[in-house]
CSV table of C-alpha atoms in Angstrom, one decimal:
chain,number,residue,atom,x,y,z
A,1,UNK,CA,84.2,129.8,111.3
A,2,UNK,CA,80.4,130.0,110.6
A,3,UNK,CA,80.9,127.1,108.2
A,4,UNK,CA,82.2,124.8,110.9
A,5,UNK,CA,79.4,125.7,113.2
A,6,UNK,CA,76.8,125.0,110.5
A,7,UNK,CA,78.2,121.6,109.8
A,8,UNK,CA,78.5,120.7,113.4
A,9,UNK,CA,74.8,121.6,113.8
A,10,UNK,CA,74.0,119.3,110.9
A,11,UNK,CA,75.9,116.5,112.5
A,12,UNK,CA,74.0,117.0,115.8
A,13,UNK,CA,70.6,117.0,113.9
A,14,UNK,CA,71.5,113.9,111.9
A,15,UNK,CA,72.5,112.0,115.0
A,16,UNK,CA,69.1,112.7,116.5
A,17,UNK,CA,67.3,111.5,113.4
A,18,UNK,CA,69.4,108.5,112.7
A,19,UNK,CA,70.9,107.2,115.9
A,20,UNK,CA,71.8,103.8,114.3
A,21,UNK,CA,74.1,105.4,111.8
A,22,UNK,CA,76.1,107.7,114.2
A,23,UNK,CA,79.6,106.8,113.0
A,24,UNK,CA,78.7,107.1,109.3
A,25,UNK,CA,76.8,110.3,109.8
A,26,UNK,CA,79.5,112.1,111.8
A,27,UNK,CA,82.2,111.0,109.5
A,28,UNK,CA,80.3,112.2,106.4
A,29,UNK,CA,79.4,115.6,107.9
A,30,UNK,CA,83.0,116.2,109.2
A,31,UNK,CA,84.4,115.3,105.8
A,32,UNK,CA,82.1,117.9,104.2
A,33,UNK,CA,83.2,120.5,106.8
A,34,UNK,CA,86.9,119.8,106.2
A,35,UNK,CA,86.7,119.8,102.5
A,36,UNK,CA,84.6,123.0,102.4
A,37,UNK,CA,86.9,124.8,104.7
A,38,UNK,CA,89.9,123.8,102.7
A,39,UNK,CA,88.4,125.1,99.5
A,40,UNK,CA,87.2,128.3,101.2
A,41,UNK,CA,90.7,129.6,101.3
A,42,UNK,CA,93.9,129.6,103.4
A,43,UNK,CA,94.1,133.3,104.5
A,44,UNK,CA,93.5,132.6,108.2
A,45,UNK,CA,95.3,134.9,110.5
A,46,UNK,CA,96.1,135.1,114.2
A,47,UNK,CA,93.0,137.1,114.8
A,48,UNK,CA,90.7,134.3,114.0
A,49,UNK,CA,89.9,135.2,110.4
A,50,UNK,CA,89.9,131.9,108.5
A,51,UNK,CA,90.9,128.3,109.3
A,52,UNK,CA,93.9,129.0,111.4
A,53,UNK,CA,92.7,131.7,113.8
A,54,UNK,CA,92.8,131.3,117.5
A,55,UNK,CA,90.3,133.9,118.5
A,56,UNK,CA,86.6,133.3,118.9
A,57,UNK,CA,84.0,132.3,121.4
A,58,UNK,CA,84.9,128.6,121.5
A,59,UNK,CA,81.3,127.7,121.9
A,60,UNK,CA,80.0,124.1,121.9
A,61,UNK,CA,78.8,124.6,118.3
A,62,UNK,CA,82.4,124.8,117.2
A,63,UNK,CA,82.6,128.6,116.7
A,64,UNK,CA,86.0,128.8,118.5
A,65,UNK,CA,89.5,128.6,116.9
A,66,UNK,CA,90.8,125.5,115.2
A,67,UNK,CA,94.1,123.9,115.6
A,68,UNK,CA,97.0,125.4,113.8
A,69,UNK,CA,98.9,123.0,111.6
A,70,UNK,CA,102.5,122.3,112.7
A,71,UNK,CA,105.0,124.3,110.6
A,72,UNK,CA,106.6,122.6,107.7
A,73,UNK,CA,109.7,124.7,106.8
A,74,UNK,CA,110.9,124.6,103.2
A,75,UNK,CA,107.4,124.0,101.6
A,76,UNK,CA,107.3,125.7,98.2
A,77,UNK,CA,106.6,124.9,94.6
A,78,UNK,CA,103.6,123.5,92.8
A,79,UNK,CA,102.6,121.3,95.7
A,80,UNK,CA,102.5,124.0,98.3
A,81,UNK,CA,98.9,125.1,97.7
A,82,UNK,CA,97.6,121.5,97.8
A,83,UNK,CA,99.6,120.9,101.0
A,84,UNK,CA,98.1,124.0,102.6
A,85,UNK,CA,94.6,122.9,101.7
A,86,UNK,CA,95.3,119.4,103.2
A,87,UNK,CA,96.6,121.0,106.4
A,88,UNK,CA,93.5,123.3,106.6
A,89,UNK,CA,91.2,120.3,106.1
A,90,UNK,CA,92.9,118.3,108.8
A,91,UNK,CA,92.7,121.2,111.3
A,92,UNK,CA,89.0,121.7,110.7
A,93,UNK,CA,88.4,118.0,110.9
A,94,UNK,CA,90.2,117.7,114.3
A,95,UNK,CA,88.4,120.6,115.8
A,96,UNK,CA,85.0,119.4,114.6
A,97,UNK,CA,85.6,116.0,116.2
A,98,UNK,CA,86.5,117.8,119.4
A,99,UNK,CA,83.2,119.8,119.2
A,100,UNK,CA,81.2,116.6,118.9
A,101,UNK,CA,83.1,115.2,121.9
A,102,UNK,CA,82.5,118.4,123.9
A,103,UNK,CA,78.7,117.9,123.4
A,104,UNK,CA,78.9,114.3,124.4
A,105,UNK,CA,80.8,115.1,127.6
A,106,UNK,CA,78.6,118.1,128.4
A,107,UNK,CA,81.2,120.7,128.3
A,108,UNK,CA,79.9,124.3,128.2
A,109,UNK,CA,82.1,125.1,125.2
A,110,UNK,CA,84.4,123.4,122.8
A,111,UNK,CA,88.0,123.7,124.2
A,112,UNK,CA,90.2,126.0,122.2
A,113,UNK,CA,93.0,124.4,120.2
A,114,UNK,CA,96.6,125.1,121.2
A,115,UNK,CA,99.0,126.6,118.6
A,116,UNK,CA,101.9,124.4,117.4
A,117,UNK,CA,104.7,124.0,120.0
A,118,UNK,CA,107.8,126.1,119.6
A,119,UNK,CA,110.6,124.8,117.4
A,120,UNK,CA,113.0,125.6,120.3
A,121,UNK,CA,111.8,125.1,123.9
A,122,UNK,CA,111.9,128.3,126.1
A,123,UNK,CA,114.6,128.7,128.7
A,124,UNK,CA,113.2,127.8,132.1
A,125,UNK,CA,114.5,129.6,135.2
A,126,UNK,CA,113.6,129.6,138.9
A,127,UNK,CA,110.8,132.0,139.7
A,128,UNK,CA,112.0,135.0,141.8
A,129,UNK,CA,111.4,134.3,145.4
A,130,UNK,CA,111.6,130.5,145.0
A,131,UNK,CA,115.4,130.3,145.1
A,132,UNK,CA,117.5,128.1,147.4
A,133,UNK,CA,121.1,128.6,148.5
A,134,UNK,CA,123.4,127.3,145.8
A,135,UNK,CA,120.5,126.8,143.5
A,136,UNK,CA,122.1,128.2,140.3
A,137,UNK,CA,123.2,124.7,139.2
A,138,UNK,CA,120.0,122.9,140.5
A,139,UNK,CA,116.7,122.2,138.6
A,140,UNK,CA,114.7,125.3,138.2
A,141,UNK,CA,111.5,125.7,140.2
A,142,UNK,CA,108.7,127.6,138.4
A,143,UNK,CA,104.9,128.1,138.3
A,144,UNK,CA,104.6,129.2,134.6
A,145,UNK,CA,106.4,128.6,131.3
A,146,UNK,CA,107.7,131.7,129.5
A,147,UNK,CA,105.4,132.2,126.5
A,148,UNK,CA,103.2,134.9,124.9
A,149,UNK,CA,100.7,132.4,123.7
A,150,UNK,CA,97.3,132.2,125.5
A,151,UNK,CA,98.0,128.7,126.7
A,152,UNK,CA,98.1,127.0,130.1
A,153,UNK,CA,99.2,123.5,131.2
A,154,UNK,CA,97.0,121.0,133.1
A,155,UNK,CA,98.7,118.7,135.6
A,156,UNK,CA,97.2,116.1,137.9
A,157,UNK,CA,98.8,114.9,141.1
A,158,UNK,CA,99.2,111.7,143.1
A,159,UNK,CA,97.0,109.0,141.5
A,160,UNK,CA,94.6,108.0,144.2
A,161,UNK,CA,91.4,108.0,142.0
A,162,UNK,CA,91.5,105.8,139.0
A,163,UNK,CA,88.4,106.8,137.1
A,164,UNK,CA,88.1,105.1,133.7
A,165,UNK,CA,85.8,107.9,132.6
A,166,UNK,CA,88.6,110.4,132.8
A,167,UNK,CA,90.7,108.4,130.3
A,168,UNK,CA,87.8,108.2,127.8
A,169,UNK,CA,86.9,111.8,128.3
A,170,UNK,CA,90.4,113.3,127.9
A,171,UNK,CA,91.1,110.9,125.0
A,172,UNK,CA,88.0,112.0,123.0
A,173,UNK,CA,88.4,115.7,123.8
A,174,UNK,CA,92.2,115.5,123.0
A,175,UNK,CA,93.1,117.6,126.0
A,176,UNK,CA,96.7,117.2,127.0
A,177,UNK,CA,97.7,116.8,130.6
A,178,UNK,CA,100.7,115.5,132.7
A,179,UNK,CA,100.5,113.2,135.7
A,180,UNK,CA,102.7,113.5,138.8
A,181,UNK,CA,102.5,110.1,140.6
A,182,UNK,CA,103.2,108.8,144.1
A,183,UNK,CA,103.8,105.1,144.3
A,184,UNK,CA,101.9,104.5,147.5
A,185,UNK,CA,98.5,105.4,145.8
A,186,UNK,CA,99.2,103.9,142.4
A,187,UNK,CA,100.7,100.6,143.4
A,188,UNK,CA,97.3,98.9,143.5
A,189,UNK,CA,96.6,99.6,139.8
A,190,UNK,CA,99.8,100.3,137.8
A,191,UNK,CA,97.9,99.2,134.7
A,192,UNK,CA,95.6,102.2,134.9
A,193,UNK,CA,98.5,104.6,134.4
A,194,UNK,CA,100.0,102.3,131.8
A,195,UNK,CA,96.8,102.8,129.8
A,196,UNK,CA,97.1,106.6,130.4
A,197,UNK,CA,100.7,106.6,129.2
A,198,UNK,CA,99.6,104.6,126.0
A,199,UNK,CA,97.3,107.6,125.2
A,200,UNK,CA,100.1,110.0,125.2
A,201,UNK,CA,100.2,111.2,128.8
A,202,UNK,CA,103.7,111.7,130.3
A,203,UNK,CA,104.1,110.3,133.8
A,204,UNK,CA,106.3,112.2,136.3
A,205,UNK,CA,107.6,112.0,139.8
A,206,UNK,CA,105.7,113.0,143.0
A,207,UNK,CA,107.7,110.8,145.5
A,208,UNK,CA,107.1,107.3,146.9
A,209,UNK,CA,105.0,108.2,149.9
A,210,UNK,CA,104.1,111.9,149.6
A,211,UNK,CA,106.0,113.2,152.7
A,212,UNK,CA,106.8,116.8,153.7
A,213,UNK,CA,110.3,116.7,152.2
A,214,UNK,CA,112.0,119.6,154.1
A,215,UNK,CA,111.4,117.7,157.3
A,216,UNK,CA,113.6,114.8,156.0
A,217,UNK,CA,117.3,114.4,155.8
A,218,UNK,CA,119.1,114.5,152.4
A,219,UNK,CA,119.4,110.7,152.4
A,220,UNK,CA,115.7,110.3,153.2
A,221,UNK,CA,114.7,112.8,150.5
A,222,UNK,CA,116.9,111.0,148.0
A,223,UNK,CA,115.2,107.7,148.8
A,224,UNK,CA,111.8,109.3,148.3
A,225,UNK,CA,112.6,111.0,145.0
A,226,UNK,CA,115.1,108.6,143.4
A,227,UNK,CA,113.2,105.6,144.6
A,228,UNK,CA,110.2,106.9,142.7
A,229,UNK,CA,112.4,107.6,139.6
A,230,UNK,CA,113.3,103.9,139.5
A,231,UNK,CA,109.7,102.7,140.2
A,232,UNK,CA,108.4,104.7,137.2
A,233,UNK,CA,111.3,103.6,135.0
A,234,UNK,CA,110.6,99.9,135.9
A,235,UNK,CA,106.8,100.1,135.4
A,236,UNK,CA,106.6,102.6,132.5
A,237,UNK,CA,110.0,102.4,130.8
A,238,UNK,CA,111.3,105.9,131.3
A,239,UNK,CA,112.9,107.8,134.2
A,240,UNK,CA,111.0,111.1,134.5
A,241,UNK,CA,112.8,114.5,134.0
A,242,UNK,CA,110.1,116.4,135.9
A,243,UNK,CA,109.4,116.3,139.6
A,244,UNK,CA,106.9,118.0,141.8
A,245,UNK,CA,107.5,118.0,145.6
A,246,UNK,CA,104.4,117.2,147.8
A,247,UNK,CA,102.5,120.3,148.9
A,248,UNK,CA,105.0,122.3,146.8
A,249,UNK,CA,107.5,122.3,149.7
A,250,UNK,CA,111.2,121.8,149.1
A,251,UNK,CA,114.6,122.9,150.2
A,252,UNK,CA,118.1,122.8,148.7
A,253,UNK,CA,118.5,119.1,149.7
A,254,UNK,CA,115.3,118.4,147.7
A,255,UNK,CA,116.7,119.9,144.6
A,256,UNK,CA,120.1,118.3,145.0
A,257,UNK,CA,118.6,114.9,145.5
A,258,UNK,CA,116.3,115.3,142.5
A,259,UNK,CA,119.2,116.4,140.3
A,260,UNK,CA,121.2,113.4,141.4
A,261,UNK,CA,118.8,111.0,139.8
A,262,UNK,CA,118.0,112.8,136.5
A,263,UNK,CA,115.4,115.4,137.3
A,264,UNK,CA,115.7,118.5,135.1
A,265,UNK,CA,113.0,120.8,136.3
A,266,UNK,CA,110.5,121.3,139.1
A,267,UNK,CA,107.1,122.6,138.0
A,268,UNK,CA,104.8,123.9,140.7
A,269,UNK,CA,101.5,125.7,139.9
A,270,UNK,CA,99.7,129.0,139.6
A,271,UNK,CA,96.1,127.8,140.3
A,272,UNK,CA,94.3,124.7,141.5
A,273,UNK,CA,91.1,123.2,140.0
A,274,UNK,CA,88.2,121.5,141.8
A,275,UNK,CA,84.8,120.3,140.5
A,276,UNK,CA,83.1,123.4,141.9
A,277,UNK,CA,85.7,126.2,142.1
A,278,UNK,CA,89.2,127.4,141.4
A,279,UNK,CA,91.8,128.4,143.9
A,280,UNK,CA,94.2,131.1,142.8
A,281,UNK,CA,97.8,131.6,143.9
A,282,UNK,CA,98.4,134.9,142.0
A,283,UNK,CA,97.2,138.2,143.4
A,284,UNK,CA,94.9,139.0,140.4
A,285,UNK,CA,93.1,135.6,140.6
A,286,UNK,CA,93.4,135.1,136.9
A,287,UNK,CA,95.1,133.0,134.3
A,288,UNK,CA,98.3,134.2,132.4
A,289,UNK,CA,100.1,132.9,129.4
A,290,UNK,CA,102.1,129.7,130.3
A,291,UNK,CA,100.4,129.2,133.7
A,292,UNK,CA,100.5,125.7,135.2
A,293,UNK,CA,97.2,124.5,136.6
A,294,UNK,CA,97.2,121.8,139.3
A,295,UNK,CA,94.4,119.3,140.2
A,296,UNK,CA,94.3,115.9,141.8
A,297,UNK,CA,93.2,112.4,141.1
A,298,UNK,CA,90.1,112.5,143.4
A,299,UNK,CA,86.5,111.4,143.3
A,300,UNK,CA,83.2,112.0,145.1
A,301,UNK,CA,84.6,110.7,148.4
A,302,UNK,CA,86.9,113.7,148.6
A,303,UNK,CA,85.2,116.2,146.3
A,304,UNK,CA,81.8,117.7,145.4
A,305,UNK,CA,81.9,115.8,142.1
A,306,UNK,CA,83.8,113.4,139.9
A,307,UNK,CA,87.0,113.8,137.9
A,308,UNK,CA,84.9,114.5,134.7
A,309,UNK,CA,83.0,117.1,136.7
A,310,UNK,CA,86.4,118.7,137.6
A,311,UNK,CA,87.4,118.7,133.9
A,312,UNK,CA,84.1,120.4,132.9
A,313,UNK,CA,84.7,123.1,135.5
A,314,UNK,CA,88.3,123.8,134.8
A,315,UNK,CA,87.8,123.7,131.0
A,316,UNK,CA,85.0,126.2,131.3
A,317,UNK,CA,87.2,128.5,133.2
A,318,UNK,CA,90.1,128.1,130.8
A,319,UNK,CA,88.0,128.4,127.7
A,320,UNK,CA,85.9,131.3,129.0
A,321,UNK,CA,89.1,133.3,129.5
A,322,UNK,CA,90.3,132.6,125.9
A,323,UNK,CA,93.0,130.0,126.7
A,324,UNK,CA,93.9,126.7,125.3
A,325,UNK,CA,95.6,123.7,127.0
A,326,UNK,CA,99.0,122.8,125.7
A,327,UNK,CA,101.3,119.9,126.4
A,328,UNK,CA,103.8,120.8,129.1
A,329,UNK,CA,106.5,118.5,127.8
A,330,UNK,CA,106.5,120.4,124.5
A,331,UNK,CA,107.7,123.5,126.3
A,332,UNK,CA,109.9,122.1,129.2
């Protein structure tokens, strides 16, 4: 990966010397990096040796792993070698762009790239100790996705803060995340989340008014959950299949109500991110393959920092521990 680091350093230096030609300079340097990496060979392995490795320090200079190309079964024959080179070039190009964005947004390191999603999604089951009576036929409640890959999933709840910088930052860094929305805090600016959706973010259900659901009757819970299903479908075109109960509290009625209006699974979380610290729910206070990370749409009125500050902190934690962020919907 030394080649990638050297070319990113060239890009940074050229940007300083020629600020008026930023776009042309970056494009030229990244193209050189991509083509050079493609010609250097395609012998990358899972230990980080070559273009497809996932190990490495992930530093802001681009020394971390690059994104593995999606599998293309059946590729063989004379065109196979050329196709592999094209895949390697595309991977290097994408990660080099991410490294430039990481410097722009002042991340401590370039985020690691997630591996391709599985061809078949893993079977999701309710976590032991999270069961409810009669829950065998109800949506599973879980805090992590079964996988051996060093990936985690970033989820953001409610929708109170609508920071345009977050949209730009996450779009440029290509960090996937999922939004769980409550209508009472998004109804003053549905357009913000429409823009988020247009950038590939999936929008899910977090109830209409964010109540403590076990304190409500089945009918009241159904109104909260199914009412938000219809709100999201009306505004964003699709009824969500994922639902997160407020505060992580639920009972059998919650899951029955959710199932009645199309919810397939109930992801909770293993840790929670803030601009200045992490809160851990597991005994070892650490990340594990497939963990779900929670944070919220909040700003300086509620936090010691902005949403971009929170992303910088959580991504430093994730990257320092050797993890990449993957898209939850590719696995659930």
